JSON list of C-alpha atoms in Angstrom, two decimals:
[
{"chain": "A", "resi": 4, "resn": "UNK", "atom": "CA", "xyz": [14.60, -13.86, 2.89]},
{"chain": "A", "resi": 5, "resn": "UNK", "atom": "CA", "xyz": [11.71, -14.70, 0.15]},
{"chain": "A", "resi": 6, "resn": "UNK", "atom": "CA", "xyz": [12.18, -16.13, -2.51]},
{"chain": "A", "resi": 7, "resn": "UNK", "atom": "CA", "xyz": [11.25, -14.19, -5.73]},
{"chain": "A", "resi": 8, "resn": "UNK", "atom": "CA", "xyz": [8.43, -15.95, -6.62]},
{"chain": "A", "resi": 9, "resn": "UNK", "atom": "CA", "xyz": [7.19, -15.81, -2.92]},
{"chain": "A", "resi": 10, "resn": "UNK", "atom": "CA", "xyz": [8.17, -11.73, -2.84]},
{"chain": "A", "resi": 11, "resn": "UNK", "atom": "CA", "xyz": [5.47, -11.54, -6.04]},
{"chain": "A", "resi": 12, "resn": "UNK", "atom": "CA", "xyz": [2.75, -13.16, -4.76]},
{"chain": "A", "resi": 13, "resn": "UNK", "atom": "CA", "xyz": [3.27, -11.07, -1.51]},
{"chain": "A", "resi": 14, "resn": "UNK", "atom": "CA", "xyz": [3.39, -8.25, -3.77]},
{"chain": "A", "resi": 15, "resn": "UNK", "atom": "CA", "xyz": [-0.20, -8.94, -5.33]},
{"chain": "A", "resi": 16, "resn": "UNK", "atom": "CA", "xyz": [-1.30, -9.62, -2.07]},
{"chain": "A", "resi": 17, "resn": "UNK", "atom": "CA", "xyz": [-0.43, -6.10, -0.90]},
{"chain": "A", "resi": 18, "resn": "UNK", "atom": "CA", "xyz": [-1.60, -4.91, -4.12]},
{"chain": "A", "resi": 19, "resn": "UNK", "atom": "CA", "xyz": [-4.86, -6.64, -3.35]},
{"chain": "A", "resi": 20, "resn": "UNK", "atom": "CA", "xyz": [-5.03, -4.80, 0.21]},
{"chain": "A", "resi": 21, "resn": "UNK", "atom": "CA", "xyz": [-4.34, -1.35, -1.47]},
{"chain": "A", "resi": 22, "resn": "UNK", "atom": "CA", "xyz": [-7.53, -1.97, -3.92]},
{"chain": "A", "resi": 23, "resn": "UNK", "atom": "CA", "xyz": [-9.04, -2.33, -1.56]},
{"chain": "A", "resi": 24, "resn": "UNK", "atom": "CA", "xyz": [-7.99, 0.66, 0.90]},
{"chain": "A", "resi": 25, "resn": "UNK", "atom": "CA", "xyz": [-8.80, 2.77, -2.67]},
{"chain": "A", "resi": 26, "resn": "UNK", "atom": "CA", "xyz": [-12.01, 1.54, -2.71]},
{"chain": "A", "resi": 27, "resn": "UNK", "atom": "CA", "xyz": [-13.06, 2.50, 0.86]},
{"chain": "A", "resi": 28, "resn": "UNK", "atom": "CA", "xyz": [-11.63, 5.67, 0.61]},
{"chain": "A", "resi": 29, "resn": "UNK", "atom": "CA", "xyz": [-13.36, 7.25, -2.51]},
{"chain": "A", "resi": 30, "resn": "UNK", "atom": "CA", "xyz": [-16.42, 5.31, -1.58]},
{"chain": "A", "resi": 31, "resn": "UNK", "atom": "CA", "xyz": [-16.41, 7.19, 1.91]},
{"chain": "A", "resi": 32, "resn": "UNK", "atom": "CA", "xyz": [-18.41, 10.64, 1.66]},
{"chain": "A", "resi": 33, "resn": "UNK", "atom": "CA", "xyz": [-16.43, 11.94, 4.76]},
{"chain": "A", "resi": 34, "resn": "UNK", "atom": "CA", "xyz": [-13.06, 11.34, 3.08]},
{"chain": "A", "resi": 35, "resn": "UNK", "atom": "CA", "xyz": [-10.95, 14.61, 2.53]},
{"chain": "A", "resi": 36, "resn": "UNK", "atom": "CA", "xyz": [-9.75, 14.79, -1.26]},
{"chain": "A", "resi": 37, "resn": "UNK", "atom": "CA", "xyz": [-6.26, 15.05, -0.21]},
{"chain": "A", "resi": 38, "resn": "UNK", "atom": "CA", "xyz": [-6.08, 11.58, 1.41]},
{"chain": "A", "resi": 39, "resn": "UNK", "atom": "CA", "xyz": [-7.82, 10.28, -1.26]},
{"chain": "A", "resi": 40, "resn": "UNK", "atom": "CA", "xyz": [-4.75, 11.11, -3.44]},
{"chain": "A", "resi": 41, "resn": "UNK", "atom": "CA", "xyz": [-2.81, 9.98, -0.98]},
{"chain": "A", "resi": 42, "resn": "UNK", "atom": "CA", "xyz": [-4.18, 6.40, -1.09]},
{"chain": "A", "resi": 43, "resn": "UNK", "atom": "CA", "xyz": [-4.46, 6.84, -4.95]},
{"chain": "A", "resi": 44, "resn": "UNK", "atom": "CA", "xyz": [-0.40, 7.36, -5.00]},
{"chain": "A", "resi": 45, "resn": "UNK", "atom": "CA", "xyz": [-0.13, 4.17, -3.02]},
{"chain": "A", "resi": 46, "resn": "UNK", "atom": "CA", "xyz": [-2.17, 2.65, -5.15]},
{"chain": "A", "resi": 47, "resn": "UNK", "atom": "CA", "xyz": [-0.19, 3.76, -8.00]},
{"chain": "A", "resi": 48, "resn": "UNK", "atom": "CA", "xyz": [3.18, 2.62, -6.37]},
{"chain": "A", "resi": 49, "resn": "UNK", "atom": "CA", "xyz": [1.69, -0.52, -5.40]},
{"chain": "A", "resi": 50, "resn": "UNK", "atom": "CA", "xyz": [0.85, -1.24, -9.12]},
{"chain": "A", "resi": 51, "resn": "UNK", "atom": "CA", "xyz": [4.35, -0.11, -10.12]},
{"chain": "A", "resi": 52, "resn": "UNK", "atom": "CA", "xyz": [6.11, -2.42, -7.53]},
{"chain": "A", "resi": 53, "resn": "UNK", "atom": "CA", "xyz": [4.37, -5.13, -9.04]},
{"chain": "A", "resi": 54, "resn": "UNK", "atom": "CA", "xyz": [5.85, -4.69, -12.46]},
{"chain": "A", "resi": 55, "resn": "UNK", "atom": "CA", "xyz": [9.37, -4.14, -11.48]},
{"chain": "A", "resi": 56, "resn": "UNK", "atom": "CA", "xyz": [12.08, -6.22, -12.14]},
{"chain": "A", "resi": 57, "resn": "UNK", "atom": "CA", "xyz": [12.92, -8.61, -10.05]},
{"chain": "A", "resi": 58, "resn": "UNK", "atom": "CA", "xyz": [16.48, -7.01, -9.15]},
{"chain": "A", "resi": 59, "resn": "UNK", "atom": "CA", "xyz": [14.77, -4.12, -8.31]},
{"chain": "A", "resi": 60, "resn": "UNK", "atom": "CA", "xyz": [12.15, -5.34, -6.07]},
{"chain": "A", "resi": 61, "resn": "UNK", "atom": "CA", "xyz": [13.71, -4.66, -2.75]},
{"chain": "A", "resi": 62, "resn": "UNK", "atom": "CA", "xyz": [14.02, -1.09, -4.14]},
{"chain": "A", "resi": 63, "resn": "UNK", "atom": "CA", "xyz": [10.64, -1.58, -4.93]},
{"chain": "A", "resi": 64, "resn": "UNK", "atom": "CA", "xyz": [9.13, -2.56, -1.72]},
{"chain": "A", "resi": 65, "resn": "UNK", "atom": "CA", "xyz": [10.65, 0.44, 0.48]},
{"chain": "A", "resi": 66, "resn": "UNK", "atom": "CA", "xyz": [9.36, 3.03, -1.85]},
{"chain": "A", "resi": 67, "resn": "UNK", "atom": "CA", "xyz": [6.05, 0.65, -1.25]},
{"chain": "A", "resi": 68, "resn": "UNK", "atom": "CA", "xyz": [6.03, 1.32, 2.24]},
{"chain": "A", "resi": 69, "resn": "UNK", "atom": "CA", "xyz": [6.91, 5.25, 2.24]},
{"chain": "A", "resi": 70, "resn": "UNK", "atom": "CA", "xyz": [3.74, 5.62, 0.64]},
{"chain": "A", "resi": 71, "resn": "UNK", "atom": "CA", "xyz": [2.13, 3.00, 2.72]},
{"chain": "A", "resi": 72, "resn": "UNK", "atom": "CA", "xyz": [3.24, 5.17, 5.39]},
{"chain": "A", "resi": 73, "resn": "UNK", "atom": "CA", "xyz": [2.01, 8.59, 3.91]},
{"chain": "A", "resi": 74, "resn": "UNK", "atom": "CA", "xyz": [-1.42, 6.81, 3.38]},
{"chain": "A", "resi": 75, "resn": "UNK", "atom": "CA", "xyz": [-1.78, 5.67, 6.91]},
{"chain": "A", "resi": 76, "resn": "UNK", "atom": "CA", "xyz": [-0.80, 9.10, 8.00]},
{"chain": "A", "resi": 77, "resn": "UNK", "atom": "CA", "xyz": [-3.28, 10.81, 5.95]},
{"chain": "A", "resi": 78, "resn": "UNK", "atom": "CA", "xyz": [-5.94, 8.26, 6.73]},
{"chain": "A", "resi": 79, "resn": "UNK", "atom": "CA", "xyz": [-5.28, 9.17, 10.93]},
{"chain": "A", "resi": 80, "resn": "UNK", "atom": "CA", "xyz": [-5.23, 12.84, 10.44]},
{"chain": "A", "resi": 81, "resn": "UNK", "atom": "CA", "xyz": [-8.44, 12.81, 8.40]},
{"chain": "A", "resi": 82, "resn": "UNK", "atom": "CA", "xyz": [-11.66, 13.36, 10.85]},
{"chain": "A", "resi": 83, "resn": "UNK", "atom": "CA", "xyz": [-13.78, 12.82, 8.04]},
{"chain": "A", "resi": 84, "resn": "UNK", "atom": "CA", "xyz": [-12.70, 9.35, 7.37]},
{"chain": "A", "resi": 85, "resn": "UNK", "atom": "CA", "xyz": [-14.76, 6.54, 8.50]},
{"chain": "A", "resi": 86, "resn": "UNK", "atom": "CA", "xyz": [-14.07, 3.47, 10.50]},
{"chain": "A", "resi": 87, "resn": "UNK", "atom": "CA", "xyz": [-13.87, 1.00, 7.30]},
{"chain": "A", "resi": 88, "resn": "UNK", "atom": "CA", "xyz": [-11.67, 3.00, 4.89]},
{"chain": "A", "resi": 89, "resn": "UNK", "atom": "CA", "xyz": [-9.23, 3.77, 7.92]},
{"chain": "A", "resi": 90, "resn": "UNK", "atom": "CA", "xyz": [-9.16, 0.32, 8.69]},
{"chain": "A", "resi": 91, "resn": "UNK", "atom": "CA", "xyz": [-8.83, -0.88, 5.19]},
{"chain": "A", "resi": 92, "resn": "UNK", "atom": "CA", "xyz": [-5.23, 1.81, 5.10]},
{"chain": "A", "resi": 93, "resn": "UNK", "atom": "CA", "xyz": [-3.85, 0.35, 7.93]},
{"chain": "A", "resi": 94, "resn": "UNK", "atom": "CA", "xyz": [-4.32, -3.14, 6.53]},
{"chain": "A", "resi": 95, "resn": "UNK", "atom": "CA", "xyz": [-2.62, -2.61, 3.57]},
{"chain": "A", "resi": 96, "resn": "UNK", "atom": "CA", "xyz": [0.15, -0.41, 5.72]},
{"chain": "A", "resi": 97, "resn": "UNK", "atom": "CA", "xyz": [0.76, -3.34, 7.73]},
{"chain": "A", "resi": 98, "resn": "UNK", "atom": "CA", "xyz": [0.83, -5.72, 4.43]},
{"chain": "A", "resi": 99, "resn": "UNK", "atom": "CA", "xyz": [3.87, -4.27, 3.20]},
{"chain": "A", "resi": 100, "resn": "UNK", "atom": "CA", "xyz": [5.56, -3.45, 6.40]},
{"chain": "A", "resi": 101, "resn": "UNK", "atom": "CA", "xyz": [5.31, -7.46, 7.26]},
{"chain": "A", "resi": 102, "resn": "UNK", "atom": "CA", "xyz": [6.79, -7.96, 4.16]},
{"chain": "A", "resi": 103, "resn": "UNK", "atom": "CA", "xyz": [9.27, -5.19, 3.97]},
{"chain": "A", "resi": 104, "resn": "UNK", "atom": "CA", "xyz": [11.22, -7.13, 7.34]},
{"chain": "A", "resi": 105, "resn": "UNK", "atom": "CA", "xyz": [11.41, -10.26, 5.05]},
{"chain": "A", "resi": 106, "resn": "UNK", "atom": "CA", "xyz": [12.98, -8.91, 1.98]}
]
């Protein structure tokens, strides 16, 4: 198991991934709007994981990954999506996944 300060920085890390995964996604003309809010709500839970307590973290970090797992579905259903933003999903899907068997 992390330790808190460890589970954080992972955190911001996956965070950082998600940005990024945002990014690609809006900036990708073949992107369908719906998984464009999809990676926007992982965004958003990203960004709330990362201000919760940290007794709530764990709690934190599955809801995390359910809409890690949402984006990465929406992302492989989309045939409008390009190669980078889908890429750019499934990096930050497998960011908190790898740290989802730690906590």
């Amino acid at each position: 198991m992390l330790a808190t300060t460890d589970i954080r920085a992972r955190l911001d890390d996956c965070r950082a991934k998600t940005a990024t995964a945002m990014r690609d996604t809006e900036g990708d003309r073949g992107a369908s709007v719906v998984t464009v809010a999809v990676v926007r709500e992982f965004l958003s839970k990203a960004d709330k994981a990362g201000l919760t307590p940290d007794e709530g973290t764990r709690d934190a970090v599955i809801e995390l990954e359910q809409a890690a797992d949402s984006a990465k579905a929406a992302a492989a259903a989309d045939p409008g999506l390009g190669g980078a933003a889908r890429e750019s999903v499934e990096a930050a899907h497998l960011a908190i996944c790898i740290l989802k068997t730690e906590v």
